[in-house]
Amino acid sequence: MTSRTGFTSTSRATRWDEGLMVGTGATGAALFAHDEHHVVALAHERFFVPTGPVIPPPDAAGALPALRTLLDQGPLDEAGTAAVETMMREAWARVGHDGRMLNADPLLPVGWLHLVPEAGTRAHHYRRSVNWPAGRAVVQWDDEQGRHEIAVQAHREDDRIFVTLTSSPSFTGSLRLGPPEASRSAASSPAAVDRSSLVRSTPAGEGHGLRLITESTTGAKGLPRATVAVTVRAHDGTVTATGTTVRIEAATTVTLDVTVATELGPDAPQLPDRSRGDHAELFGRSTLDLGSRDTRTVEEIRADPDSGPALVELAYAAGRNTVISATGALPPTLQGVWAGSLAPEWGSDFTLNGNVQNGSCAALWSTGTPELLHGLFDLVEAVRPHLETNARSLFGAPGVLIPAHMTTHGYANHFSAAYPHQYWIGGAAWILRFAWDYAAAAGDRAFLLQRAWPFAQDVMAFYEHTLRPDAEGVLHAAPSYSPENTPTEHHSAITVDATSEIMMVADAAELAARIARLAGDGQSGARWREWAERLPPPRIAPDGQLAEWLDPRFPDNAAHRHASHLYAFWYGQSQYFPAELKDAARESVRTRLAWRAQDPTAPPGHMEMAFGLVQLGLAAAAVGDADAALQCVEWLARDHVRSNMMPTHDAGTLFNTDAAGGLPALVAAMLVGGDESVLALLPALPAAWPTGRVTGLRARGGVIIERLSWTPRVLELDVSGVPDSDWSRPSPDLAISLPWEASQATLDGLPMGSDLSFTPAPGHTQRFRFHR
């Protein structure tokens, strides 16, 4: 069997977001055609440009009693909604702000490197290709002058980009490093915002090289500032510097060494230096082979309705490559580490109500690269004082409140009447879930005790203060918010007891209790578990779906891109749910998929986003609905990945990294599931994948799936344990769950009994074979 290591394409990108992209984790490069020449658009993970002064959230905690009184009376009607808006405007006015929603500071490009031949001629035999392990993208074409090639390669270890021009018989032309231009679609795209006034660029020649400084016009002392330096070396021919341009004559090979250095303001989040790792090694940790031998171009595979397995193989490998390439000191933004326009279609922030967790970072631990999650944890820790301010200002609470959007700071100030993110309380619980899964997958007990334990105490301090008991002692979240949905025919998205938030709080209490036990604080752990028993249970709506709001006064709105209320089904919590709740979740998945199928092209007004499909697919995998999970995977692979094998938010539009992380996470969940007690093999294997092999997955309980292969009658498994992760399991043994009853089972060649359980062995491979 083989695994996907790259692709070929015959399309010619004329926009940066359709170009071939490589990244070092910190520096991103996109290669595309612009007019009659090629351009490499450059960006850096720390170049977030301020749009104005940093404004903390208003002191709005004093308005909570009145809001809770309104919610006690029922869902907010038009008058109640207006009253809440007035409360927030008055709170903003006290800090001198007009109350308009504040967007996060955007990631902007730092420059365009133009590669201009002397005589532009019509290209033919145009071909593009990418080698993912090498981090190398190539365009090749012929014209009247000969044959030409431009290769862009990312070196993760030393954060450098190398561009190589090769021509036969030779290249004559110029290199110019200049400021980026606005997107050509900016005028027609409602998501594009012209940010050209936020930066200025100053080019300069440097011997046989180029230098460009792009800096903020709004930040203190012009910060942040990015310096792009390009060193030019021609292996033959002549090189002449002419101001801001390098002239090249009669060269067969020219190499450009590109570096991007950033200088940040004093208030920028301070992040620790960490090992970058080797890109090829990180990429090679997990492979997927579904038996396809399809070597056609991406365009041919995408056009073939029967190419599902080949397309999924490609999207799995491409997605993992994209996320690794965009993960450095920080996690990937909405656009990863790439930016090519001063009129971006995205603010390219860290959206923490789903995009980061279900999107870009979703597969980091499960597909074998848990250490890349450090960027997420470092970012959260760097803005810890801001998170405490959010909790205090908006809820009058101790602990931390994580905002829905952030880049240069962690203040919760991105909300409006339509999107009341100030009342979304699930973010901290979600980060704690990632901290637990990371620590178990990496065997990092020190991280759990030194970093996750203090964070867990702050998370629970906030929840214990914020959730309020009713007359029977049942705890409720009021106000509450289910991103980014509004109950059917209601005026406001501000509700009571959003299912997702109650599930997140319950998960946080359980994880905090586990960590407390490891920290020697059994008293706190017992208190949190007892407290969580007072949370309301999930509810089944009259139509059989799992209700998105536990309070029946808030009717479901299933025609929506989010499916946050399925949270417990993504992380093994639903393993022991009663059958009726699993059936309700299955009905929720099917209903939202039917809504999406009515209009798969996602025009304005029907924005079916990539990570919404990931949410549905993960839930489908958890309840064993292989057909629904496969539908989500194939829609992601076919509709949300372009011919440059880069993902989009909507079907075919808006470059966005969500599917890059979400699709591999979903495939992994279809092949390996369970919790810290059960290792479920092939829990949602579709009939379309009768044979296959996956390597390098991680399972809960500190388990490495070195190899899992299957045919219709035989399942083989090579597995080992993660050193020092036995604390993540309630007992030493893991039970194995199979998709069918085994007539024969062996472990290391010896027969197993009817009890299919084992103790993972750190550093030692255990080999299982199961016959149907």
CSV table of C-alpha atoms in Angstrom, one decimal, residues 457-726:
chain,number,residue,atom,x,y,z
A,457,GLN,CA,-9.0,25.8,39.0
A,458,ASP,CA,-9.6,29.2,37.3
A,459,VAL,CA,-12.1,27.5,34.9
A,460,MET,CA,-14.1,26.0,37.7
A,461,ALA,CA,-14.0,29.1,39.8
A,462,PHE,CA,-15.7,31.0,37.0
A,463,TYR,CA,-18.3,28.3,36.4
A,464,GLU,CA,-19.1,27.8,40.1
A,465,HIS,CA,-19.8,31.5,40.3
A,466,THR,CA,-21.7,32.0,37.1
A,467,LEU,CA,-24.1,29.1,37.0
A,468,ARG,CA,-27.0,29.7,39.4
A,469,PRO,CA,-29.3,27.2,41.2
A,470,ASP,CA,-33.1,27.2,40.9
A,471,ALA,CA,-35.5,26.4,43.7
A,472,GLU,CA,-34.8,22.7,43.3
A,473,GLY,CA,-31.0,23.2,43.3
A,474,VAL,CA,-30.5,22.6,39.6
A,475,LEU,CA,-27.8,24.7,38.1
A,476,HIS,CA,-28.5,26.9,35.1
A,477,ALA,CA,-26.5,29.0,32.6
A,478,ALA,CA,-28.4,32.3,32.2
A,479,PRO,CA,-27.6,34.2,30.1
A,480,SER,CA,-26.4,31.5,27.7
A,481,TYR,CA,-25.4,31.4,24.0
A,482,SER,CA,-25.2,28.6,21.4
A,483,PRO,CA,-22.8,29.8,18.7
A,484,GLU,CA,-24.0,31.4,16.5
A,485,ASN,CA,-27.6,30.3,16.4
A,486,THR,CA,-30.9,31.8,17.4
A,487,PRO,CA,-34.0,29.8,18.4
A,488,THR,CA,-36.6,29.6,15.7
A,489,GLU,CA,-38.7,32.8,15.4
A,490,HIS,CA,-37.0,34.4,18.4
A,491,HIS,CA,-35.6,38.0,18.5
A,492,SER,CA,-32.4,37.2,20.4
A,493,ALA,CA,-29.7,34.6,20.6
A,494,ILE,CA,-29.4,35.3,24.3
A,495,THR,CA,-31.0,32.2,25.9
A,496,VAL,CA,-30.9,29.9,28.9
A,497,ASP,CA,-29.0,26.6,29.2
A,498,ALA,CA,-27.5,26.2,25.7
A,499,THR,CA,-26.9,22.4,25.5
A,500,SER,CA,-23.3,22.9,24.3
A,501,GLU,CA,-22.4,25.1,27.3
A,502,ILE,CA,-23.9,22.7,29.8
A,503,MET,CA,-22.0,19.8,28.1
A,504,MET,CA,-18.8,21.9,28.2
A,505,VAL,CA,-19.2,22.8,31.8
A,506,ALA,CA,-19.8,19.1,32.7
A,507,ASP,CA,-16.7,18.0,30.8
A,508,ALA,CA,-14.6,20.7,32.5
A,509,ALA,CA,-15.8,19.6,35.9
A,510,GLU,CA,-14.9,16.0,35.2
A,511,LEU,CA,-11.5,16.9,33.7
A,512,ALA,CA,-10.7,19.3,36.6
A,513,ALA,CA,-11.5,16.5,39.0
A,514,ARG,CA,-9.2,14.1,37.3
A,515,ILE,CA,-6.4,16.6,37.3
A,516,ALA,CA,-7.1,17.4,41.0
A,517,ARG,CA,-6.6,13.8,41.8
A,518,LEU,CA,-3.2,13.8,40.1
A,519,ALA,CA,-2.3,17.0,42.0
A,520,GLY,CA,-3.2,15.5,45.3
A,521,ASP,CA,-6.4,17.6,45.8
A,522,GLY,CA,-9.1,15.0,46.1
A,523,GLN,CA,-11.3,17.3,48.0
A,524,SER,CA,-11.6,19.8,45.2
A,525,GLY,CA,-12.2,17.0,42.7
A,526,ALA,CA,-15.0,15.5,44.8
A,527,ARG,CA,-16.6,18.9,45.2
A,528,TRP,CA,-16.6,19.5,41.4
A,529,ARG,CA,-18.0,16.1,40.6
A,530,GLU,CA,-20.8,16.6,43.2
A,531,TRP,CA,-21.4,20.1,41.8
A,532,ALA,CA,-21.7,18.8,38.2
A,533,GLU,CA,-24.4,16.3,39.2
A,534,ARG,CA,-26.7,19.3,39.6
A,535,LEU,CA,-26.4,20.3,36.0
A,536,PRO,CA,-29.5,19.7,33.9
A,537,PRO,CA,-29.5,16.6,31.6
A,538,PRO,CA,-29.7,16.7,27.8
A,539,ARG,CA,-33.2,17.0,26.3
A,540,ILE,CA,-34.8,15.4,23.3
A,541,ALA,CA,-36.9,17.8,21.3
A,542,PRO,CA,-40.5,16.9,20.1
A,543,ASP,CA,-39.2,16.1,16.6
A,544,GLY,CA,-36.7,13.6,18.0
A,545,GLN,CA,-33.6,15.6,17.7
A,546,LEU,CA,-31.1,16.4,20.5
A,547,ALA,CA,-32.3,19.8,21.6
A,548,GLU,CA,-29.9,22.7,21.1
A,549,TRP,CA,-31.3,24.3,24.3
A,550,LEU,CA,-32.2,22.4,27.4
A,551,ASP,CA,-34.9,24.9,28.2
A,552,PRO,CA,-37.9,24.0,26.1
A,553,ARG,CA,-38.9,27.6,25.8
A,554,PHE,CA,-36.2,27.9,23.2
A,555,PRO,CA,-37.2,25.9,20.1
A,556,ASP,CA,-34.5,24.5,17.8
A,557,ASN,CA,-33.3,26.0,14.6
A,558,ALA,CA,-31.8,23.1,12.7
A,559,ALA,CA,-31.2,25.2,9.5
A,560,HIS,CA,-27.9,26.4,10.7
A,561,ARG,CA,-24.2,26.0,10.0
A,562,HIS,CA,-23.2,25.3,13.6
A,563,ALA,CA,-24.0,22.1,15.6
A,564,SER,CA,-22.4,23.0,18.9
A,565,HIS,CA,-24.9,21.0,20.9
A,566,LEU,CA,-23.3,17.8,19.8
A,567,TYR,CA,-20.1,18.6,21.8
A,568,ALA,CA,-20.3,15.5,24.1
A,569,PHE,CA,-20.2,13.3,21.0
A,570,TRP,CA,-16.9,14.6,19.8
A,571,TYR,CA,-14.7,13.8,22.8
A,572,GLY,CA,-15.9,10.3,24.1
A,573,GLN,CA,-18.3,11.7,26.7
A,574,SER,CA,-21.3,10.1,25.0
A,575,GLN,CA,-19.8,6.6,25.2
A,576,TYR,CA,-22.3,5.7,28.0
A,577,PHE,CA,-25.2,7.9,27.0
A,578,PRO,CA,-28.5,6.0,26.8
A,579,ALA,CA,-29.6,4.7,23.4
A,580,GLU,CA,-32.4,7.4,23.1
A,581,LEU,CA,-29.9,10.2,23.4
A,582,LYS,CA,-27.6,8.6,20.7
A,583,ASP,CA,-30.7,8.2,18.5
A,584,ALA,CA,-31.5,11.9,19.0
A,585,ALA,CA,-28.0,12.9,18.1
A,586,ARG,CA,-28.2,10.8,15.0
A,587,GLU,CA,-31.5,12.5,14.1
A,588,SER,CA,-29.8,15.9,14.6
A,589,VAL,CA,-27.0,15.0,12.2
A,590,ARG,CA,-29.4,13.7,9.6
A,591,THR,CA,-31.6,16.7,9.8
A,592,ARG,CA,-28.8,19.2,9.3
A,593,LEU,CA,-27.3,17.2,6.5
A,594,ALA,CA,-30.7,17.2,4.7
A,595,TRP,CA,-30.7,21.0,5.1
A,596,ARG,CA,-27.3,21.3,3.7
A,597,ALA,CA,-28.1,19.0,0.8
A,598,GLN,CA,-30.9,21.3,-0.3
A,599,ASP,CA,-28.4,23.9,-1.4
A,600,PRO,CA,-24.8,22.6,-1.4
A,601,THR,CA,-23.4,25.6,-3.2
A,602,ALA,CA,-23.9,27.8,-0.2
A,603,PRO,CA,-24.9,31.1,-1.7
A,604,PRO,CA,-25.4,34.2,0.5
A,605,GLY,CA,-27.9,33.4,3.2
A,606,HIS,CA,-27.0,29.7,3.3
A,607,MET,CA,-23.4,29.6,4.6
A,608,GLU,CA,-22.7,25.9,5.3
A,609,MET,CA,-19.2,26.2,6.7
A,610,ALA,CA,-16.6,23.5,6.7
A,611,PHE,CA,-16.2,23.0,10.5
A,612,GLY,CA,-20.0,22.7,10.8
A,613,LEU,CA,-19.7,19.5,8.7
A,614,VAL,CA,-16.8,18.4,10.9
A,615,GLN,CA,-19.1,18.8,14.0
A,616,LEU,CA,-21.8,16.7,12.3
A,617,GLY,CA,-19.3,14.1,11.1
A,618,LEU,CA,-17.7,13.6,14.5
A,619,ALA,CA,-21.1,13.1,16.1
A,620,ALA,CA,-22.1,10.6,13.4
A,621,ALA,CA,-18.8,8.7,13.9
A,622,ALA,CA,-19.5,8.5,17.7
A,623,VAL,CA,-22.9,7.0,17.2
A,624,GLY,CA,-21.7,4.6,14.5
A,625,ASP,CA,-23.5,6.3,11.6
A,626,ALA,CA,-20.9,5.5,8.9
A,627,ASP,CA,-23.0,6.8,6.0
A,628,ALA,CA,-23.5,10.2,7.6
A,629,ALA,CA,-19.9,10.5,8.6
A,630,LEU,CA,-18.8,9.6,5.0
A,631,GLN,CA,-21.2,12.2,3.6
A,632,CYS,CA,-19.5,14.8,5.7
A,633,VAL,CA,-16.0,13.7,4.7
A,634,GLU,CA,-16.8,13.6,1.0
A,635,TRP,CA,-18.5,17.0,1.1
A,636,LEU,CA,-15.5,18.4,2.8
A,637,ALA,CA,-13.0,16.8,0.4
A,638,ARG,CA,-15.0,17.6,-2.8
A,639,ASP,CA,-16.6,21.0,-2.0
A,640,HIS,CA,-14.3,22.6,0.6
A,641,VAL,CA,-10.9,21.9,-1.0
A,642,ARG,CA,-9.7,23.7,-4.1
A,643,SER,CA,-7.5,22.4,-6.9
A,644,ASN,CA,-4.5,23.8,-5.0
A,645,MET,CA,-5.5,21.3,-2.2
A,646,MET,CA,-6.1,24.2,0.1
A,647,PRO,CA,-9.4,24.4,2.1
A,648,THR,CA,-12.3,26.9,1.9
A,649,HIS,CA,-14.9,28.0,4.5
A,650,ASP,CA,-17.9,27.7,2.2
A,651,ALA,CA,-18.3,25.4,-0.7
A,652,GLY,CA,-15.6,26.5,-3.2
A,653,THR,CA,-15.1,30.0,-1.7
A,654,LEU,CA,-13.3,31.9,1.1
A,655,PHE,CA,-9.9,30.4,1.8
A,656,ASN,CA,-9.9,29.1,5.3
A,657,THR,CA,-8.0,26.4,7.2
A,658,ASP,CA,-10.9,24.7,9.0
A,659,ALA,CA,-11.3,21.7,6.7
A,660,ALA,CA,-7.5,21.2,6.7
A,661,GLY,CA,-7.6,20.2,10.4
A,662,GLY,CA,-11.2,19.1,10.6
A,663,LEU,CA,-11.2,16.5,7.8
A,664,PRO,CA,-8.3,14.4,9.2
A,665,ALA,CA,-9.8,14.6,12.7
A,666,LEU,CA,-13.1,13.2,11.3
A,667,VAL,CA,-11.4,10.4,9.3
A,668,ALA,CA,-9.4,9.5,12.5
A,669,ALA,CA,-12.7,9.4,14.5
A,670,MET,CA,-14.3,7.1,11.9
A,671,LEU,CA,-11.4,4.6,12.2
A,672,VAL,CA,-10.5,4.9,16.0
A,673,GLY,CA,-12.9,5.9,18.8
A,674,GLY,CA,-13.8,5.3,22.3
A,675,ASP,CA,-12.7,6.8,25.6
A,676,GLU,CA,-10.1,6.2,28.3
A,677,SER,CA,-11.7,2.8,29.0
A,678,VAL,CA,-12.5,1.5,25.5
A,679,LEU,CA,-10.5,1.4,22.3
A,680,ALA,CA,-13.1,1.3,19.5
A,681,LEU,CA,-11.7,0.1,16.2
A,682,LEU,CA,-13.5,1.1,12.9
A,683,PRO,CA,-16.5,2.5,14.8
A,684,ALA,CA,-17.9,4.2,11.6
A,685,LEU,CA,-16.3,2.4,8.7
A,686,PRO,CA,-18.3,3.1,5.5
A,687,ALA,CA,-18.9,0.4,2.9
A,688,ALA,CA,-17.0,2.6,0.4
A,689,TRP,CA,-13.7,1.8,2.3
A,690,PRO,CA,-13.7,-2.0,2.3
A,691,THR,CA,-9.9,-2.2,2.6
A,692,GLY,CA,-7.4,0.3,4.0
A,693,ARG,CA,-4.7,1.2,6.3
A,694,VAL,CA,-3.9,4.1,8.6
A,695,THR,CA,-0.8,4.8,10.6
A,696,GLY,CA,0.2,7.1,13.5
A,697,LEU,CA,-3.2,7.8,15.1
A,698,ARG,CA,-3.6,8.4,18.8
A,699,ALA,CA,-6.4,7.1,21.0
A,700,ARG,CA,-7.6,8.2,24.4
A,701,GLY,CA,-5.8,6.6,27.3
A,702,GLY,CA,-2.3,7.3,25.9
A,703,VAL,CA,-2.4,4.8,23.0
A,704,ILE,CA,-0.4,5.0,19.7
A,705,ILE,CA,-2.0,3.2,16.8
A,706,GLU,CA,1.1,2.5,14.9
A,707,ARG,CA,-0.8,0.7,12.2
A,708,LEU,CA,-4.4,-0.3,11.6
A,709,SER,CA,-5.3,-2.2,8.5
A,710,TRP,CA,-8.5,-3.9,7.4
A,711,THR,CA,-10.2,-6.0,4.8
A,712,PRO,CA,-13.8,-7.3,4.8
A,713,ARG,CA,-12.7,-10.3,7.0
A,714,VAL,CA,-9.4,-9.4,8.8
A,715,LEU,CA,-8.4,-6.5,11.0
A,716,GLU,CA,-4.8,-6.0,12.1
A,717,LEU,CA,-3.5,-3.6,14.7
A,718,ASP,CA,-0.1,-2.6,15.9
A,719,VAL,CA,-0.3,-0.6,19.0
A,720,SER,CA,1.9,0.8,21.8
A,721,GLY,CA,1.5,3.0,24.8
A,722,VAL,CA,2.7,6.5,25.4
A,723,PRO,CA,5.3,6.6,28.2
A,724,ASP,CA,4.0,8.0,31.5
A,725,SER,CA,0.4,8.3,30.4
A,726,ASP,CA,-1.2,5.5,32.4
